[in-house]
Short mmCIF file of C-alpha atoms in Angstrom, two decimals:
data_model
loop_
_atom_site.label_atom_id
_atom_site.label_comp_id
_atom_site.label_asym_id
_atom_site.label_seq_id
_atom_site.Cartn_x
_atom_site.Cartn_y
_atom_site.Cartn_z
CA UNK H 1 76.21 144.55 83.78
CA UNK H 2 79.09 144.11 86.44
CA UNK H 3 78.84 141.83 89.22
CA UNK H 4 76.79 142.57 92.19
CA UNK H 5 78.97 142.59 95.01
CA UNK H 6 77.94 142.81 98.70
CA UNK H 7 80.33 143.63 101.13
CA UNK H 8 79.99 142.79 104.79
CA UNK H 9 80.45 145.54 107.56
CA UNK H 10 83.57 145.30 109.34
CA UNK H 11 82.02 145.18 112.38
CA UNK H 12 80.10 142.27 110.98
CA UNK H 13 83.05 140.55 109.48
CA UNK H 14 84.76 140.99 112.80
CA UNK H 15 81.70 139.42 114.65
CA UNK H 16 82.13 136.42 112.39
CA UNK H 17 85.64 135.86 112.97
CA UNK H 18 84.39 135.81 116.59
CA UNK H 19 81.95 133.43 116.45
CA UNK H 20 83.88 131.12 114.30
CA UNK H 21 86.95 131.02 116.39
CA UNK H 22 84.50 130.60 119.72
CA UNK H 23 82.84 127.22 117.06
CA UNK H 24 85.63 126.11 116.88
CA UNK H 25 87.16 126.16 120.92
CA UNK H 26 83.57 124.71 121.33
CA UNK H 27 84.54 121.48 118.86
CA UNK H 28 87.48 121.13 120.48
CA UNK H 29 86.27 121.13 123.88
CA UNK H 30 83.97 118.82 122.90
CA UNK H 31 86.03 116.67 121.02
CA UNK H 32 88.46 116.51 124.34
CA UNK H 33 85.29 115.52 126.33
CA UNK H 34 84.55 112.65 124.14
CA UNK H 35 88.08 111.36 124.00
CA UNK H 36 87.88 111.78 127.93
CA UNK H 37 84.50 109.58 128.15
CA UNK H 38 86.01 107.44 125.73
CA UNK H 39 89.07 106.86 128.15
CA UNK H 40 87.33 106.08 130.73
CA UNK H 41 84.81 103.52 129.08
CA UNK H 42 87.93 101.80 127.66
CA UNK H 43 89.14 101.45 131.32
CA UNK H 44 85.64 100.33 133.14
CA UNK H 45 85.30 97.67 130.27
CA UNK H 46 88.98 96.39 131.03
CA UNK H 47 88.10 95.88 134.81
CA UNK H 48 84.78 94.53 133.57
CA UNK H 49 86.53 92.01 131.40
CA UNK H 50 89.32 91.30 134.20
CA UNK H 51 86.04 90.34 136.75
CA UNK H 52 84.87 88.19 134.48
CA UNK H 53 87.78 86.36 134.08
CA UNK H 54 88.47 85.95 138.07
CA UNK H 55 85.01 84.70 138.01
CA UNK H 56 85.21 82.22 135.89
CA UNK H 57 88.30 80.86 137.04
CA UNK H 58 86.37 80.72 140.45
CA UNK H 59 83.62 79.07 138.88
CA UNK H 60 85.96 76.32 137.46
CA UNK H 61 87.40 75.72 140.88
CA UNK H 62 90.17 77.60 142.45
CA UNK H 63 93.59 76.65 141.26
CA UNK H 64 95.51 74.33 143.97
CA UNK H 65 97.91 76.03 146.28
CA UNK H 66 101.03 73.81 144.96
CA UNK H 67 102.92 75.58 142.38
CA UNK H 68 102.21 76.26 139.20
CA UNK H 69 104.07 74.10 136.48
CA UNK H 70 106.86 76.14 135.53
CA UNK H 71 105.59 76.79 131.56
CA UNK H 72 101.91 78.15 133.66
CA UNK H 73 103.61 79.81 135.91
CA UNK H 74 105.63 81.90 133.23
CA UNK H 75 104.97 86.33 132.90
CA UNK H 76 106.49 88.22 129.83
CA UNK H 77 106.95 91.75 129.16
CA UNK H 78 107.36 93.56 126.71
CA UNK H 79 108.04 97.34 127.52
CA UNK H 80 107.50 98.78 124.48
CA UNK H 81 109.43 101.89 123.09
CA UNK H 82 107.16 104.09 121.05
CA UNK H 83 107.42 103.36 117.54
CA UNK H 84 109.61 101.17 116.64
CA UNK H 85 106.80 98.35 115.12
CA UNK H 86 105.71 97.53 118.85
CA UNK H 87 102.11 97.75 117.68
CA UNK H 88 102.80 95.12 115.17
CA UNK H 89 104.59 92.62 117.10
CA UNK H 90 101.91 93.35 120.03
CA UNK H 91 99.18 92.43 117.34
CA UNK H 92 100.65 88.67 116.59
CA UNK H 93 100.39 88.81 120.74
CA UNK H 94 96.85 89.19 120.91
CA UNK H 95 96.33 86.70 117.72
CA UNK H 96 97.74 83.80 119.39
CA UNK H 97 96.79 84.27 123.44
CA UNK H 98 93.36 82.20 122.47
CA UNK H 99 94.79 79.54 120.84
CA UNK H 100 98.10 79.16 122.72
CA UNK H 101 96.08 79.32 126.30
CA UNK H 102 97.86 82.89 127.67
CA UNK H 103 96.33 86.28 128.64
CA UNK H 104 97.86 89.43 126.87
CA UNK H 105 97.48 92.36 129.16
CA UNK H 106 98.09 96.00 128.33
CA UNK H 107 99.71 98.49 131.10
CA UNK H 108 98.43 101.65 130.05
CA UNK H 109 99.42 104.53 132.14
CA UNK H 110 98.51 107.96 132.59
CA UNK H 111 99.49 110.29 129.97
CA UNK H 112 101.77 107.15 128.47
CA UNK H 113 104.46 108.23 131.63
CA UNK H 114 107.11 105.55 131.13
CA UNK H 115 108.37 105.95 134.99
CA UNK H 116 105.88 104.62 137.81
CA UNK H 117 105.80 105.99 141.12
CA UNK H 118 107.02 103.89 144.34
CA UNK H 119 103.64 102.82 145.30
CA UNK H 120 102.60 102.14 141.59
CA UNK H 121 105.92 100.47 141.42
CA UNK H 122 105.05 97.86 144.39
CA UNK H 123 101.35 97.24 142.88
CA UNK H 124 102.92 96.12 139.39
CA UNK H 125 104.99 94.09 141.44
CA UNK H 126 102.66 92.47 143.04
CA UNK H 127 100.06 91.81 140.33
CA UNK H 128 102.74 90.38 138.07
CA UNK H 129 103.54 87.84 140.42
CA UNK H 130 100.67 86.95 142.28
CA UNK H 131 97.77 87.00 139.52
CA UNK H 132 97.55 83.52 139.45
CA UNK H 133 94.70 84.01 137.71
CA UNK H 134 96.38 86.65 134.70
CA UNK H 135 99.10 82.97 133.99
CA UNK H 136 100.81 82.69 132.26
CA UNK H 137 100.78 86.37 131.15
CA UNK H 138 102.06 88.53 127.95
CA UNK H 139 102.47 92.18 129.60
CA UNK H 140 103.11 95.43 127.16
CA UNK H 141 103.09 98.90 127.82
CA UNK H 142 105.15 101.97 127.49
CA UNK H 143 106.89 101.90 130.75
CA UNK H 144 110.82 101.91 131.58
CA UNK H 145 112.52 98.85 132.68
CA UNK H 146 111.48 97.52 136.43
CA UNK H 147 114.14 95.99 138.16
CA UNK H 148 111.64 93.24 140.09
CA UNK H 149 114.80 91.81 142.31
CA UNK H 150 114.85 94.79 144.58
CA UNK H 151 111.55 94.42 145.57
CA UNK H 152 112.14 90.74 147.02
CA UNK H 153 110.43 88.67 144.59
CA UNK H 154 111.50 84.98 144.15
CA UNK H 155 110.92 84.80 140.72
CA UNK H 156 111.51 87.55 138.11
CA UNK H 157 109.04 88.11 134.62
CA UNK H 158 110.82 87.42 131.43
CA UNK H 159 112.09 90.55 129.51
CA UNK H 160 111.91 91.45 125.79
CA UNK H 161 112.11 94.37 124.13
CA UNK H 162 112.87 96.02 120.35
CA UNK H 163 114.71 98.92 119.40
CA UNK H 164 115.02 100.84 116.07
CA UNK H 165 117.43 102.71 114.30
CA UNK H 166 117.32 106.85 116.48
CA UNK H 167 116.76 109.16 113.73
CA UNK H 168 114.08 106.40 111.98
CA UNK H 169 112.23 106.21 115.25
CA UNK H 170 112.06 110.09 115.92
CA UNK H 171 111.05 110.67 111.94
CA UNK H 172 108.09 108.55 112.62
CA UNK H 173 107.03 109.45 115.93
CA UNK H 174 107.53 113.30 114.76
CA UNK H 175 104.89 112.58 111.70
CA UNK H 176 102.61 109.91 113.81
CA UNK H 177 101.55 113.20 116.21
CA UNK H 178 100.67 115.20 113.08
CA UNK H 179 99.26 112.71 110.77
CA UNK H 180 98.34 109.71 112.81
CA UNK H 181 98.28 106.38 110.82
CA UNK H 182 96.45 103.46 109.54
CA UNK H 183 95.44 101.98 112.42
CA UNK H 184 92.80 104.50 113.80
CA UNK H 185 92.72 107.18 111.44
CA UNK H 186 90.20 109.32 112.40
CA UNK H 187 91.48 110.22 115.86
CA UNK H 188 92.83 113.32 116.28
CA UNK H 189 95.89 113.76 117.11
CA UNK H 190 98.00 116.24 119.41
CA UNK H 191 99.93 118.22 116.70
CA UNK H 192 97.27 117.74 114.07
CA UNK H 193 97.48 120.67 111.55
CA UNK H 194 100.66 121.70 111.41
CA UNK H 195 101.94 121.04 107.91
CA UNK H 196 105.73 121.90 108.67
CA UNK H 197 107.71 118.55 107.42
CA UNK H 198 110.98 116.89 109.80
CA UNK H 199 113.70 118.74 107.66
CA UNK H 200 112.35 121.98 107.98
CA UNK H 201 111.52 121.73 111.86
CA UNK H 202 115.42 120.51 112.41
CA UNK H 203 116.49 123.51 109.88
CA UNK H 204 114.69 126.00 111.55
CA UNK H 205 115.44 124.92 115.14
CA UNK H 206 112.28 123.21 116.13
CA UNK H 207 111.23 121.26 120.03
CA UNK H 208 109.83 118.21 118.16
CA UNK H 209 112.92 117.62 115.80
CA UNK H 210 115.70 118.64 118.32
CA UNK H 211 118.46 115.82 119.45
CA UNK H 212 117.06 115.71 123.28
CA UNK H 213 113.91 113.76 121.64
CA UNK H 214 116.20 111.23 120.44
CA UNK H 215 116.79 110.17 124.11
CA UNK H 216 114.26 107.62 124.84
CA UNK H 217 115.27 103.89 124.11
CA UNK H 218 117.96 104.60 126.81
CA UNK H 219 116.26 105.59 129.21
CA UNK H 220 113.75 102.76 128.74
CA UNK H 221 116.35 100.20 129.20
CA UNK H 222 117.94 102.32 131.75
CA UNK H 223 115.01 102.19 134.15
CA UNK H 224 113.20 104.10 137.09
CA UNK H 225 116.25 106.06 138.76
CA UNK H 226 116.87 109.77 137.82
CA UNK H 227 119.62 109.54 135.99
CA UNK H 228 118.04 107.34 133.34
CA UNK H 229 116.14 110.49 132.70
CA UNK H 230 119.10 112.76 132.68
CA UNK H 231 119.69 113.78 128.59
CA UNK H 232 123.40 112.65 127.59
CA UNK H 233 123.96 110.58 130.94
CA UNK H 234 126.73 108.08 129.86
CA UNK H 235 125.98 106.29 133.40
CA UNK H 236 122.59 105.97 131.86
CA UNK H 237 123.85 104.56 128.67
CA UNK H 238 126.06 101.99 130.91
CA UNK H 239 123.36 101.07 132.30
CA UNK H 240 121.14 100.72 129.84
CA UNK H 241 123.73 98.27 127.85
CA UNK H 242 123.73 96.59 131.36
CA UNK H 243 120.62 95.69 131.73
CA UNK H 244 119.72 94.98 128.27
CA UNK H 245 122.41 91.88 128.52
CA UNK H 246 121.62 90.77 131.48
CA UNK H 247 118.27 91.07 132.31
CA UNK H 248 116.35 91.24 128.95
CA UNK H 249 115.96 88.23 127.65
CA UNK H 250 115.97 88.73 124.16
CA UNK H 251 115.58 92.31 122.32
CA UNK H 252 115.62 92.21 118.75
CA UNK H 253 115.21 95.49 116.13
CA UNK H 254 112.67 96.96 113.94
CA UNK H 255 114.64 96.39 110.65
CA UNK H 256 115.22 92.59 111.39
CA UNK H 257 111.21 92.28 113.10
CA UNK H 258 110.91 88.77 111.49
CA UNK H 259 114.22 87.21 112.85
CA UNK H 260 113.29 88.22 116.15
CA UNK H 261 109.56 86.55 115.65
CA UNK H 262 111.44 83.28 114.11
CA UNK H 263 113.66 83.31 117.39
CA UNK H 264 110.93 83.96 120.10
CA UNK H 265 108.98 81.10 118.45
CA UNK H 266 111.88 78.48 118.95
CA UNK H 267 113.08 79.69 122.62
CA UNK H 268 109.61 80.45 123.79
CA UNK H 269 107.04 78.20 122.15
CA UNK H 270 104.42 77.98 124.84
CA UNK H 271 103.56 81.39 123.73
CA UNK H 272 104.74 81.93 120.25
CA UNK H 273 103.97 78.59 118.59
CA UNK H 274 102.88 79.66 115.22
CA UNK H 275 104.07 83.73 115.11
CA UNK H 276 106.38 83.39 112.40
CA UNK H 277 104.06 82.01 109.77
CA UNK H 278 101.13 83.96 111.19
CA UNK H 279 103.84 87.24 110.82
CA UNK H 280 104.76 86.28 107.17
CA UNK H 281 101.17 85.69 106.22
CA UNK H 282 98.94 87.81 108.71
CA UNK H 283 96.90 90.85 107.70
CA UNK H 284 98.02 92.24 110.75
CA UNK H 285 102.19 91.92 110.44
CA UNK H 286 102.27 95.25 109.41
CA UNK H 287 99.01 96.91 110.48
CA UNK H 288 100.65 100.16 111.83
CA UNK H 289 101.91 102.57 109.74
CA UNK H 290 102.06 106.27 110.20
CA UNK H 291 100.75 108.57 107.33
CA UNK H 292 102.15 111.28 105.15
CA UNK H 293 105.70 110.47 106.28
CA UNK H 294 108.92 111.79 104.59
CA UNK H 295 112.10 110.64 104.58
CA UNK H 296 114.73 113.10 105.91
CA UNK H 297 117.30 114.24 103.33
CA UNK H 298 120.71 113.50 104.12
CA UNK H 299 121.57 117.26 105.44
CA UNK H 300 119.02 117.02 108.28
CA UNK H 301 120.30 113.35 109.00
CA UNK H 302 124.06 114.79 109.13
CA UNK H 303 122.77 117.93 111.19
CA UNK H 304 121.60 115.48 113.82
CA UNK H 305 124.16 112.97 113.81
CA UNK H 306 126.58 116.05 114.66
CA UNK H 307 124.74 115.73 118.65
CA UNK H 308 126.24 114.31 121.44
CA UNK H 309 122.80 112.38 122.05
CA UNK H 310 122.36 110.98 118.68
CA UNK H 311 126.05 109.20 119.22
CA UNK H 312 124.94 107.72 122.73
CA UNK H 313 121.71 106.22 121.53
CA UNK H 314 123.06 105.33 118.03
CA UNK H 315 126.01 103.64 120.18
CA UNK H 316 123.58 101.49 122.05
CA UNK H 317 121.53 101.00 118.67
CA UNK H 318 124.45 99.52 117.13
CA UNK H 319 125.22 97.52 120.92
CA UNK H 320 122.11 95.97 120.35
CA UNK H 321 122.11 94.97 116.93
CA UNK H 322 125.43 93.64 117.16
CA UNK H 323 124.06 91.50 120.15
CA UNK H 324 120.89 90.42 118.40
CA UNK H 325 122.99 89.66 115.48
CA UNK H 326 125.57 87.73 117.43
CA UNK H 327 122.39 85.22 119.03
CA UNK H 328 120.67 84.82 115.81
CA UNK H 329 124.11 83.95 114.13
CA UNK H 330 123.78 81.14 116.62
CA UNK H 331 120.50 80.16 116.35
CA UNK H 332 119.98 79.62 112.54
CA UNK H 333 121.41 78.82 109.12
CA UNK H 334 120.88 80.42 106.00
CA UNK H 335 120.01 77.68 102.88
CA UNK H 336 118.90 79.11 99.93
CA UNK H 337 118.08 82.36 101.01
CA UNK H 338 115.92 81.17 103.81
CA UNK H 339 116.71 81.16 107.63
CA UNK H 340 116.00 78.00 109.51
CA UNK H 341 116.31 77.37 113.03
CA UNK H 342 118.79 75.14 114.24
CA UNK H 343 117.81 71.74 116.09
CA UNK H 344 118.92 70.82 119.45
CA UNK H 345 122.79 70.86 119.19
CA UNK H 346 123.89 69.20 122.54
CA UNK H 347 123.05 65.60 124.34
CA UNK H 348 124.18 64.18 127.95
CA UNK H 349 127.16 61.76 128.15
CA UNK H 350 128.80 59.85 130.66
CA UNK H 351 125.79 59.70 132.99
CA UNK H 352 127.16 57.72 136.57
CA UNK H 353 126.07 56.44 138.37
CA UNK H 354 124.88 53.50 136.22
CA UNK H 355 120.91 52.27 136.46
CA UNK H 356 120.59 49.16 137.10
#
């Protein structure tokens, strides 16, 4: 006997199609809703927890009106450039606030927009500073560079930053929006579904892969004027180079993470007493890591490198490396394989006039 077949009309197997595609706008509305609720519960619970704080700090008796000792009276930020390991550097952040007495704070704008408006721009301001309460403070968030002097403030928050090799950074970021990673796997994310791998997106001509997405770290050291934002600006590069020596106080690089722990620990103990080893040994050093990533073969690497844009931000890559390289070379010595951090390497002389 042959097999029994039954074939659907085609009116009915159009019908289908119908419903199933309407199923399926229905999931993803609803899917959008929940991330939407989810949003804003993550947002009521952060004011929550930030009332709870004031109140207890009211509860213990207000603080005096004299200043704050200069270690409690200290604000760092760390304006974080999409993935270049920020998540795991922020994690050894959060590890260590309890035991090291500081409050870790994430800015977390709309949409992730790096660039503030004015009047955003003037509240930041003003929080960073005046939060007593919030001190001494570990700030991160994917927002440009703030210049705080313009807006009259006596003292400015402490700087730090890391950057990553272009192409690396884009590679990842490129397969973090189709695959996710690690950390929360089962959220959906923006590009999830499409297959299509880095090299063939830059062969065939692709948004996502194209040398315009490589301009970022720029324009996050740059800052909040217009032409940080304008693709290929070498003004903005100047910048950029500008601020990053004179304003940040240390930025260190993906590839050399650890070094840049090691030195943050020995400049800035009050808040990073204990990162190094906690890095080294920590289930959370490298918590982060995006899925179902491939490594771009070395055509698509050379078809990029042939942009205008990848030599600007490759050019302040390599400016940063070389100046991370050149503070660490001062910092530590190398025994045995091992890096060790060099003791205090100056003393007073000559001190007049003479005590009696």
């Amino acid at each position: 006997m042959g097999l029994l077949r039954i074939m659907m009309p085609p009116k009915l197997q159009l019908l289908a199609v119908v419903a199933f595609a309407v199923a399926m706008l229905f999931l993803e509305n609803q899917i959008q809703k929940l991330e939407e609720s989810r949003s804003k519960l993550e947002r009521a619970i952060a004011r929550h927890e930030v009332r709870e704080i004031e109140q207890r700090h009211t509860m213990d008796g207000p603080r005096q009106d004299a200043a704050l000792d200069e270690e409690e009276d200290m604000v760092i930020i760390y304006n974080r450039v999409p993935k270049t390991a920020s998540t795991s550097f922020t994690n050894i952040a959060y590890d260590l606030c309890a035991k090291n007495k500081y409050h870790v704070l994430h800015i977390n704008t709309t949409k992730n927009n790096p660039v503030m408006s004015l009047q955003d721009q003037v509240r930041f301001v003003k929080n960073i500073t005046s939060w007593k309460e919030m001190k001494p403070g570990f700030y991160h968030g994917h927002v440009s560079y703030l210049d705080f002097a313009k807006f009259g403030v006596k003292k400015k928050p402490i700087y730090i930053n890391v950057i990553r090799d272009p192409i690396e950074r884009l590679v990842s970021y490129y397969y973090f929006l189709r695959f996710g990673d690690d950390y929360r796997p089962g959220l959906r994310r923006r590009k999830q579904g499409d297959k299509k791998t880095f090299d063939e997106c830059v062969a065939e001509g692709g948004s996502d892969c194209a040398p315009e997405k490589l301009w970022l770290q720029i324009p996050f050291f740059c800052g909040h004027s217009s032409e940080c934002w304008n693709v290929g600006s070498r003004w903005a590069m100047d910048q950029a180079k500008y601020n990053l020596i004179n304003e940040y106080f240390l930025v260190g690089v993906t590839e050399e993470l650890e070094d840049f722990i090691m030195l943050l620990e020995a400049a800035l103990p009050r808040f990073f007493r204990g990162a190094t080893e906690l890095y080294r040994t920590g289930k959370k050093s490298h918590l982060r890591k995006t899925t179902e990533k491939k490594l771009p073969t070395k055509q698509t690497i050379a078809k990029l490198q042939q942009s205008d844009i990848w030599k600007m931000e490759n050019e302040f890559y390599e400016f940063a490396l070389e100046q991370f390289q050149f503070i660490r070379a001062h910092a530590v010595r190398e025994k045995d394989g091992d890096l060790y951090i060099l003791s205090q390497n100056f003393f007073y002389e000559k001190i007049y006039p003479k005590s009696n």
